[in-house]
Every structure is written in structure tokens, then in C-alpha cells.
Coordinates of C-alpha atoms in Angstrom, one line a residue:
X3 CA -41.1 50.1 54.1
X4 CA -40.1 46.8 55.9
X5 CA -36.2 46.4 55.9
X6 CA -36.9 43.1 54.0
X7 CA -38.4 44.5 51.3
X8 CA -35.5 45.5 48.5
X9 CA -36.4 48.8 46.4
X10 CA -37.0 48.8 42.9
X11 CA -37.4 51.4 40.2
X12 CA -40.7 51.8 38.9
X13 CA -41.1 50.5 35.3
X14 CA -38.0 48.4 35.2
X15 CA -37.7 44.6 34.5
X16 CA -35.5 42.5 36.2
X17 CA -34.3 40.2 33.1
X18 CA -33.5 36.4 34.2
X19 CA -30.2 35.0 33.0
X20 CA -30.8 33.0 29.7
X21 CA -29.6 29.4 29.6
X22 CA -28.4 27.7 26.3
X23 CA -31.0 25.7 25.2
X24 CA -30.4 23.0 22.9
X25 CA -32.4 22.8 19.7
X26 CA -34.2 19.7 19.3
X27 CA -33.1 17.5 16.5
X28 CA -35.2 17.4 13.5
X29 CA -33.5 15.5 10.6
X30 CA -36.9 14.6 9.5
X31 CA -37.8 18.4 8.5
X32 CA -34.4 18.7 7.1
X33 CA -35.0 15.6 5.0
X34 CA -38.3 16.7 3.7
X35 CA -36.7 20.2 2.7
X36 CA -33.9 18.6 0.6
X37 CA -36.2 16.4 -1.0
X38 CA -38.4 19.0 -2.0
X39 CA -35.8 20.8 -3.3
X40 CA -35.3 17.7 -5.8
X41 CA -38.8 17.6 -6.9
X42 CA -39.0 21.2 -7.3
X43 CA -36.2 21.2 -10.0
X44 CA -37.2 17.9 -11.3
X45 CA -34.1 16.3 -10.4
X46 CA -31.9 18.3 -12.6
X47 CA -28.4 18.2 -10.6
X48 CA -27.4 21.6 -11.9
X49 CA -30.3 23.2 -10.4
X50 CA -30.4 21.4 -7.2
X51 CA -26.7 22.4 -6.5
X52 CA -27.9 26.0 -7.1
X53 CA -30.9 25.5 -5.0
X54 CA -29.0 24.1 -1.8
X55 CA -26.2 26.4 -2.5
X56 CA -28.6 29.5 -1.8
X57 CA -30.6 27.7 1.3
X58 CA -30.3 27.9 4.8
X59 CA -30.6 24.4 5.6
X60 CA -28.4 23.5 8.7
X61 CA -25.9 20.9 6.8
X62 CA -23.5 21.1 9.9
X63 CA -26.1 19.5 11.8
X64 CA -27.8 17.0 9.3
X65 CA -25.1 16.1 6.7
X66 CA -25.6 12.7 7.1
X67 CA -29.4 12.9 6.3
X68 CA -28.1 14.9 3.3
X69 CA -26.7 12.2 1.8
X70 CA -28.9 9.6 2.8
X71 CA -31.4 11.6 0.7
X72 CA -28.7 11.8 -2.2
X73 CA -28.0 7.8 -2.2
X74 CA -31.4 6.5 -1.4
X75 CA -34.0 9.7 -2.2
X76 CA -34.9 10.2 1.5
X77 CA -34.3 9.4 5.1
X78 CA -33.1 5.7 6.1
X79 CA -34.2 3.9 9.5
X80 CA -31.5 4.1 12.1
X81 CA -29.3 0.9 11.7
X82 CA -30.7 -0.4 8.1
X83 CA -30.9 0.9 4.6
X84 CA -34.8 0.7 4.6
X85 CA -36.8 3.9 4.0
X86 CA -38.1 5.9 6.9
X87 CA -41.3 7.9 7.0
X88 CA -41.3 11.3 5.2
X89 CA -41.0 12.6 1.7
X90 CA -38.8 10.8 -0.9
X91 CA -37.7 11.5 -4.4
X92 CA -37.3 9.3 -7.4
X93 CA -33.6 10.9 -8.5
X94 CA -31.5 8.8 -5.9
X95 CA -28.0 6.9 -6.9
X96 CA -30.0 4.2 -6.0
X97 CA -33.3 4.7 -8.2
X98 CA -30.9 5.2 -11.3
X99 CA -29.6 2.9 -13.8
X100 CA -26.6 0.7 -12.9
X101 CA -24.4 2.6 -15.6
X102 CA -21.6 4.7 -15.5
X103 CA -23.2 7.5 -17.6
X104 CA -26.2 7.2 -15.4
X105 CA -24.0 7.5 -11.9
X106 CA -21.2 9.8 -13.0
X107 CA -23.4 13.0 -12.7
X108 CA -24.1 12.4 -9.0
X109 CA -20.8 12.1 -8.3
X110 CA -20.0 15.7 -9.9
X111 CA -23.1 17.1 -8.2
X112 CA -21.6 15.7 -4.8
X113 CA -18.1 17.0 -5.8
X114 CA -19.5 20.7 -6.1
X115 CA -21.5 20.0 -2.8
X116 CA -18.2 19.3 -1.2
X117 CA -16.0 22.4 -2.7
X118 CA -18.9 24.5 -1.1
X119 CA -19.0 22.7 2.4
X120 CA -15.6 20.8 2.5
X121 CA -16.7 19.8 6.2
X122 CA -19.5 17.3 4.6
X123 CA -16.7 14.7 3.5
X124 CA -16.7 13.3 7.2
X125 CA -20.7 12.7 6.8
X126 CA -20.1 11.4 3.3
X127 CA -17.8 8.7 4.8
X128 CA -20.3 8.1 7.7
X129 CA -22.8 6.9 5.2
X130 CA -20.8 5.2 2.9
X131 CA -19.4 3.3 5.6
X132 CA -22.6 2.5 7.1
X133 CA -24.1 1.1 3.8
X134 CA -21.0 -0.5 3.0
X135 CA -21.4 -2.5 6.0
X136 CA -24.8 -3.2 5.3
X137 CA -24.3 -4.6 1.9
X138 CA -26.3 -7.7 2.3
X139 CA -29.7 -5.2 2.7
X140 CA -29.4 -4.0 -0.5
X141 CA -30.7 -5.6 -3.8
X142 CA -27.8 -7.0 -6.1
X143 CA -28.7 -4.6 -8.7
X144 CA -28.7 -1.8 -5.7
X145 CA -25.0 -3.1 -4.8
X146 CA -23.6 -2.8 -8.4
X147 CA -25.0 0.9 -8.6
X148 CA -22.6 1.5 -5.1
X149 CA -19.8 -0.3 -6.5
X150 CA -19.9 2.2 -9.7
X151 CA -20.2 5.2 -7.7
X152 CA -17.4 4.4 -5.1
X153 CA -15.0 3.5 -8.5
X154 CA -16.1 6.6 -9.7
X155 CA -15.8 8.8 -6.5
X156 CA -12.2 7.6 -6.5
X157 CA -11.4 8.1 -10.0
X158 CA -12.8 11.6 -9.9
X159 CA -10.8 12.2 -6.7
X160 CA -14.0 13.1 -4.6
X161 CA -12.4 15.4 -2.3
X162 CA -10.2 13.2 -0.5
X163 CA -12.4 10.3 0.2
X164 CA -9.7 8.0 2.0
X165 CA -9.4 4.4 0.7
X166 CA -10.0 2.8 4.3
X167 CA -13.3 4.1 4.3
X168 CA -14.3 1.8 1.9
X169 CA -12.2 -1.2 2.1
X170 CA -12.2 -1.6 5.8
X171 CA -16.0 -1.9 6.4
X172 CA -16.1 -4.7 3.8
X173 CA -14.3 -7.0 5.4
X174 CA -17.0 -8.1 7.8
X175 CA -17.0 -12.0 8.0
X176 CA -21.0 -12.4 7.3
X177 CA -20.3 -10.1 3.8
X178 CA -17.3 -11.8 2.7
X179 CA -18.5 -15.5 3.6
X180 CA -21.8 -14.9 1.4
X181 CA -19.8 -13.7 -1.6
X182 CA -21.2 -10.1 -1.5
X183 CA -17.9 -8.5 -1.1
X184 CA -16.0 -10.2 -3.8
X185 CA -19.2 -9.3 -6.1
X186 CA -19.0 -5.8 -5.2
X187 CA -15.3 -5.2 -5.3
X188 CA -15.3 -7.0 -8.5
X189 CA -17.7 -4.3 -10.0
X190 CA -15.4 -1.8 -8.4
X191 CA -12.4 -3.1 -9.7
X192 CA -14.0 -3.1 -13.3
X193 CA -15.3 0.3 -13.2
X194 CA -12.2 1.9 -11.8
X195 CA -10.2 0.2 -14.4
X196 CA -12.0 1.9 -17.2
X197 CA -10.3 5.5 -16.6
X198 CA -7.3 4.6 -14.6
X199 CA -4.2 2.4 -14.9
X200 CA -3.5 -0.6 -12.7
X201 CA -0.7 1.6 -11.1
X202 CA -3.4 3.7 -10.0
X203 CA -5.6 1.1 -8.5
X204 CA -2.7 -0.4 -6.4
X205 CA -2.0 3.0 -5.0
X206 CA -5.6 2.8 -3.9
X207 CA -5.1 -0.5 -2.5
X208 CA -1.9 0.6 -0.7
X209 CA -3.5 3.6 1.2
X210 CA -6.4 1.5 2.2
X211 CA -4.2 -1.2 3.2
X212 CA -5.5 -4.0 1.2
X213 CA -2.4 -4.5 -1.4
X214 CA -1.1 -7.5 0.1
X215 CA -4.8 -8.9 1.3
X216 CA -6.8 -9.2 -1.7
X217 CA -7.6 -12.5 -0.8
X218 CA -9.5 -11.4 2.3
X219 CA -12.2 -10.3 -0.5
X220 CA -12.7 -14.0 -0.9
X221 CA -14.6 -16.2 1.4
X222 CA -12.3 -18.3 3.2
X223 CA -12.9 -21.6 1.7
X224 CA -12.0 -20.1 -1.5
X225 CA -8.6 -18.0 -0.6
X226 CA -6.3 -19.3 -3.1
X227 CA -4.3 -18.1 -5.8
X228 CA -5.7 -20.3 -8.5
X229 CA -9.2 -19.2 -7.4
X230 CA -8.0 -15.6 -7.2
X231 CA -6.7 -16.2 -11.0
X232 CA -9.6 -17.9 -12.4
X233 CA -12.3 -15.2 -10.8
X234 CA -10.7 -12.2 -12.0
X235 CA -9.5 -13.8 -15.7
X236 CA -13.4 -14.2 -15.9
X237 CA -14.2 -10.9 -14.8
X238 CA -11.5 -9.7 -17.5
X239 CA -9.1 -8.4 -15.3
X240 CA -5.9 -9.9 -16.2
X241 CA -3.7 -7.1 -15.4
X242 CA -4.6 -7.6 -11.8
X243 CA -4.4 -11.4 -12.1
X244 CA -0.6 -10.9 -13.4
X245 CA 0.2 -8.1 -10.4
X246 CA -1.1 -10.7 -8.1
X247 CA 0.9 -13.5 -9.5
X248 CA 3.9 -11.3 -9.5
X249 CA 3.2 -10.7 -5.8
X250 CA 3.4 -14.1 -5.0
X251 CA 6.4 -14.9 -6.9
X252 CA 7.9 -12.1 -5.1
X253 CA 6.9 -13.6 -1.7
X254 CA 7.9 -17.2 -2.4
X255 CA 11.5 -15.6 -3.5
X256 CA 11.7 -13.8 -0.2
X257 CA 10.8 -16.7 1.7
X258 CA 13.6 -18.9 -0.1
X259 CA 16.3 -16.2 0.3
X260 CA 15.0 -15.5 4.1
X261 CA 15.7 -19.3 4.6
X262 CA 19.0 -19.7 2.6
X263 CA 20.5 -16.4 4.5
X264 CA 20.2 -18.0 8.1
X265 CA 21.5 -21.3 6.9
X266 CA 24.4 -19.9 5.2
X267 CA 25.1 -17.5 8.0
X268 CA 25.1 -20.6 10.1
X269 CA 26.9 -22.7 8.2
X270 CA 24.8 -25.4 7.9
X271 CA 25.8 -28.8 6.1
X272 CA 25.9 -28.2 2.3
X273 CA 23.6 -30.9 1.7
X274 CA 21.0 -29.6 3.8
X275 CA 21.1 -26.3 2.3
X276 CA 20.8 -27.8 -1.1
X277 CA 17.7 -30.0 0.2
X278 CA 16.2 -26.5 1.1
X279 CA 16.7 -25.1 -2.1
X280 CA 15.1 -28.0 -4.0
X281 CA 12.2 -28.0 -1.6
X282 CA 11.6 -24.3 -2.3
X283 CA 12.0 -24.8 -6.1
X284 CA 9.2 -27.6 -5.9
X285 CA 7.1 -25.7 -3.7
X286 CA 6.9 -22.5 -5.5
X287 CA 7.9 -23.6 -8.8
X288 CA 10.9 -21.0 -9.1
X289 CA 12.4 -20.8 -12.4
X290 CA 16.2 -21.7 -12.4
X291 CA 17.9 -18.2 -13.2
X292 CA 15.8 -16.8 -10.3
X293 CA 17.5 -19.8 -8.2
X294 CA 20.7 -18.7 -9.6
X295 CA 20.6 -15.4 -8.6
X296 CA 19.2 -15.8 -5.1
X297 CA 21.9 -18.5 -4.7
X298 CA 25.0 -15.8 -5.4
X299 CA 23.1 -13.2 -3.3
X300 CA 23.0 -15.1 -0.2
X301 CA 26.5 -16.7 -0.3
X302 CA 28.0 -12.9 -1.0
X303 CA 25.4 -11.3 1.7
X304 CA 27.3 -13.4 4.3
X305 CA 30.6 -12.4 3.6
X306 CA 32.2 -10.7 6.5
X307 CA 33.6 -7.8 4.5
X308 CA 36.8 -5.5 5.9
X309 CA 36.2 -2.1 5.4
X310 CA 38.9 -0.5 2.6
X311 CA 41.3 -3.5 3.1
X312 CA 41.2 -4.7 -0.5
X313 CA 43.5 -8.0 0.1
X314 CA 41.0 -9.2 3.2
X315 CA 38.1 -8.5 1.2
X316 CA 39.4 -10.8 -2.3
X317 CA 40.5 -13.4 0.3
X318 CA 36.9 -13.4 2.2
X319 CA 35.0 -13.3 -1.3
X320 CA 37.3 -16.3 -2.8
X321 CA 37.1 -18.3 0.5
X322 CA 33.1 -17.8 0.3
X323 CA 33.0 -18.9 -3.3
X324 CA 35.2 -22.2 -2.6
X325 CA 33.1 -22.9 0.7
X326 CA 30.2 -23.2 -1.2
X327 CA 31.0 -24.1 -4.8
X328 CA 29.1 -27.3 -4.5
X329 CA 25.7 -25.4 -3.6
X330 CA 26.3 -23.3 -7.0
X331 CA 27.1 -26.8 -8.9
X332 CA 24.2 -28.4 -8.0
X333 CA 21.9 -25.6 -9.5
X334 CA 24.1 -24.0 -12.7
X335 CA 23.3 -27.1 -14.6
X336 CA 23.8 -25.4 -18.0
X337 CA 25.8 -23.1 -20.1
X338 CA 22.9 -20.6 -19.9
X339 CA 22.6 -20.6 -15.9
X340 CA 26.5 -20.2 -15.6
X341 CA 26.3 -17.2 -18.1
X342 CA 23.3 -15.6 -16.0
X343 CA 25.5 -16.4 -12.9
X344 CA 28.8 -14.4 -14.7
X345 CA 26.3 -11.5 -15.4
X346 CA 25.3 -11.6 -11.8
X347 CA 28.7 -11.3 -10.8
X348 CA 29.1 -8.7 -13.1
X349 CA 26.7 -6.3 -12.0
X350 CA 27.5 -6.8 -8.3
X351 CA 31.0 -5.9 -8.9
X352 CA 30.0 -2.9 -11.0
X353 CA 27.7 -1.7 -8.4
X354 CA 30.2 -2.3 -5.6
X355 CA 32.9 -0.3 -5.4
X356 CA 35.1 -2.8 -2.8
X357 CA 34.6 -5.6 -5.4
X358 CA 35.2 -3.7 -8.7
X359 CA 38.8 -5.0 -8.7
X360 CA 37.8 -8.2 -7.8
X361 CA 35.9 -9.4 -10.8
X362 CA 38.6 -11.3 -12.5
X363 CA 39.9 -13.1 -9.4
X364 CA 35.9 -14.0 -8.7
X365 CA 35.7 -15.4 -12.4
X366 CA 38.9 -17.4 -12.2
X367 CA 38.0 -18.7 -8.9
X368 CA 34.4 -19.9 -10.3
X369 CA 36.5 -21.3 -13.0
X370 CA 38.6 -23.5 -10.7
X371 CA 35.9 -24.8 -8.5
X372 CA 34.3 -25.7 -11.7
X373 CA 31.3 -23.6 -11.5
X374 CA 31.8 -21.7 -14.8
X375 CA 32.9 -23.3 -18.0
X376 CA 35.5 -22.5 -20.0
X377 CA 33.2 -22.1 -23.1
X378 CA 31.0 -19.8 -20.9
X379 CA 33.8 -17.3 -19.8
X380 CA 34.8 -16.9 -23.3
X381 CA 31.3 -16.6 -24.9
X382 CA 31.0 -13.7 -21.9
X383 CA 34.3 -12.0 -22.6
X384 CA 33.4 -11.9 -26.9
X385 CA 29.6 -11.6 -26.8
X386 CA 28.3 -10.8 -23.5
X387 CA 25.3 -8.0 -23.4
X388 CA 25.3 -6.6 -20.5
X389 CA 26.9 -3.1 -20.6
X390 CA 27.4 -2.4 -16.6
X391 CA 31.2 -2.1 -16.5
X392 CA 31.8 -4.4 -19.3
X393 CA 34.6 -2.5 -20.8
X394 CA 36.4 -2.5 -17.7
X395 CA 36.0 -5.9 -17.0
X396 CA 36.8 -7.1 -20.1
X397 CA 39.8 -6.0 -19.9
X398 CA 40.5 -6.9 -16.6
X399 CA 39.8 -10.5 -17.6
X400 CA 42.3 -10.5 -20.7
X401 CA 44.9 -12.0 -19.2
X402 CA 43.0 -15.2 -17.7
X403 CA 41.0 -15.4 -21.2
X404 CA 44.5 -15.5 -22.8
X405 CA 45.7 -18.1 -20.6
X406 CA 42.4 -20.2 -21.4
X407 CA 43.1 -19.5 -25.1
X408 CA 46.5 -20.7 -24.9
X409 CA 45.8 -23.9 -22.9
X410 CA 43.0 -25.0 -25.4
X411 CA 45.6 -24.8 -28.2
X412 CA 48.1 -26.9 -26.5
X413 CA 45.3 -29.5 -25.7

């Protein structure tokens, strides 16, 4: 035997080491198998769910393909919503009627599948995102079905489907510009509000980071509060219109408060501050009562309070009232507005411990600066309706009211 030959044992095979061989992707075979389950069970979703549950199909590998079959009846061509080659079934979401009673069974069916295979939620997200980004490729009727399905999916709390999966893909410029997104989201809102409250809808919008950007669903040329109100009022979504108007109003109040806070903290000339208020009132159509409330807030917010030194706090508050009395006078133009200011002072003194004992002094100062009329103070004293700290403040104000009444008698 040559020294180069290696000895072997007779009849023994030398095994080569196996490599990890990747199985080829075969979504078409998977798709055909799922389609066949639909056909074998004549579209009965209860039976289909049971058949899928007992099958050995590789859902972890072909999850996206599965939901393509659920939505469209078969595979779709990459990058489109068009049918690919292979078997199809006529029981898909796209093939049913655009009504909740026709689409709800599919939502319940998917929920059952996800409970058994929760990992498929990511595949559902993938397919929904792809379809929503491609809405223009669907017919108008098909888009409505997708909107109804999406609303019902959230209404049924479909295994934690995140709202951003739905809202963010919709914001493609070309879809928004064509009005496709507005039509879709309107159908979505209408369907969702059938079973849910406006608060529920707002919660979804918040989670989807769209609560403050509802105008982004409108083409750029139509992004105005008026267009928003007109469109959703015609769609029967008046509560949504009222909510949006309230949000806009709150933003305008916040803007005005911010501007005044800056001016007052910088001790801007009072005539300039008055003009700022008038401009905001004109632009935002703010009601007089809200203006009075904001003025008092920003004036008192600018006070440099001194810890627990009651006398210093009193002096600071009264000095601020005297400094900005003309500003308050300019906008407290009626007994009703003066009474509103007095209620505002009452609530602040009640809620802020350091101001609790300053109520009568502040009222006296507002009277001395001719911001509050005698009749307003007497009306509050005898008929005031705000209960916050009222008994305490009425008692504290008794000496001043008595002085007012005596002065009136002398006159």
C-alpha cells in the first residue's frame, strides 16, 4: 500500500457535511393553496378559518401573500394592485359590496387568524400600507371598501393595528392633490363614527399623529377652515367640524396670549399692547369674554411673586393692576364683562394660596382704577353665582361693600 493512500474501513461511507440550503421562494404555490381553501369552502369564512388553522402552509414566510389573497382574491403584481398570474377566488374584500355588513365578517375572520398567528399583524400592516399608498390604482368603489374595512378594523380593535400604518401612507402628495385621500378619509370617519364616539376617533388621530394636521388630507388649494367645515358638514360629520373649530379657536387664544405675555413682560407701551389685542380680536373674531379672561391671566402671570411674604405679594399685585388698568378698561366695556373679570379674580384668588387674602385689596384697586363699577361689585356681592371661595370672599369684602353703600347713601 502506497504511503499516500489512506486506510479505509470496508463498507463505510464518508458523509459530506450538509450546507444550509435556502428553499426557493414560491409565493405562487402558497397563494394557489389559500385560494383553493376559499373555493373548497365556497367563501364560508368560518370554515376557511378552520381549514387555515389546520393547514401546514408556511404563513411565517408568505404572510404578505396571504393578505393579498384576503383583500384581492389572489396575488398582486409587485408594486401594483393588479392581479398576478395564478388562481383567484371571488370572496375577497375588494369583490364584496361596499357595505359594513358585507365587510365586517372579513374583519372578524382576520381577527381570528391573528389570534392564532399574532406575528401576521406585521404582514397586515405591510399590505395595507402598500394598498393605501396605491389608492389611485383602485376604482372609486374599491377605495370605499378599503375605507370601510379600515374603519371597522379600528372599531374592532384588530390586534393592535397602529393608526400611523393607515394615516402616514395617505399623505403622498399626488394622492392628496387628486382628492383621493379626502374621499377615503371621509368614508373612514363616517364608518368609524357609526359605532364609536368622537373622542374615540380623536384618540386614534392622536396616536396616528394627525390630530393637529387634519387639513393635510385636503389638496393644498383647499386647506382652509371654511373648506374643512363645508366639506365635513355636507358629509354629516358636524361633531368633527365643531371639534376642529374649537381647536382652531384654542390655537388663536394661545397665539394671542403668547404675544401679550411677551409685550407685558417687556413692559411695552400700553397703546401698542392695546393695538395688539384689537388686531387679534379682529383676525380671530375672539369673543369679548375670552379677551377679558386672557388679559387678566397675562397681567397676573407677569407679576414677580415673593415666596411667602404676603405684603410684598400684595404690593406686587396691586402695582400690576395699577400699571395695566387702562388696558383692562379698554376691553371691560360693559357690566357683563366687568362681572366676568371679577369672577376671574375670584377663581384665581381661590386657586392660588398666596392670593387668597388679597381678594378684597385687588377688588378695591380695580374699583379705584375705574375698571370695576360700583354696581358690578354690589351685584357680585349679593347675586354672584360662582361658588369657588364665595363665602370666604363675601365675608372679606363686607367692609368695602358697606363703605360703598354708605357712600351711595350720602350722595
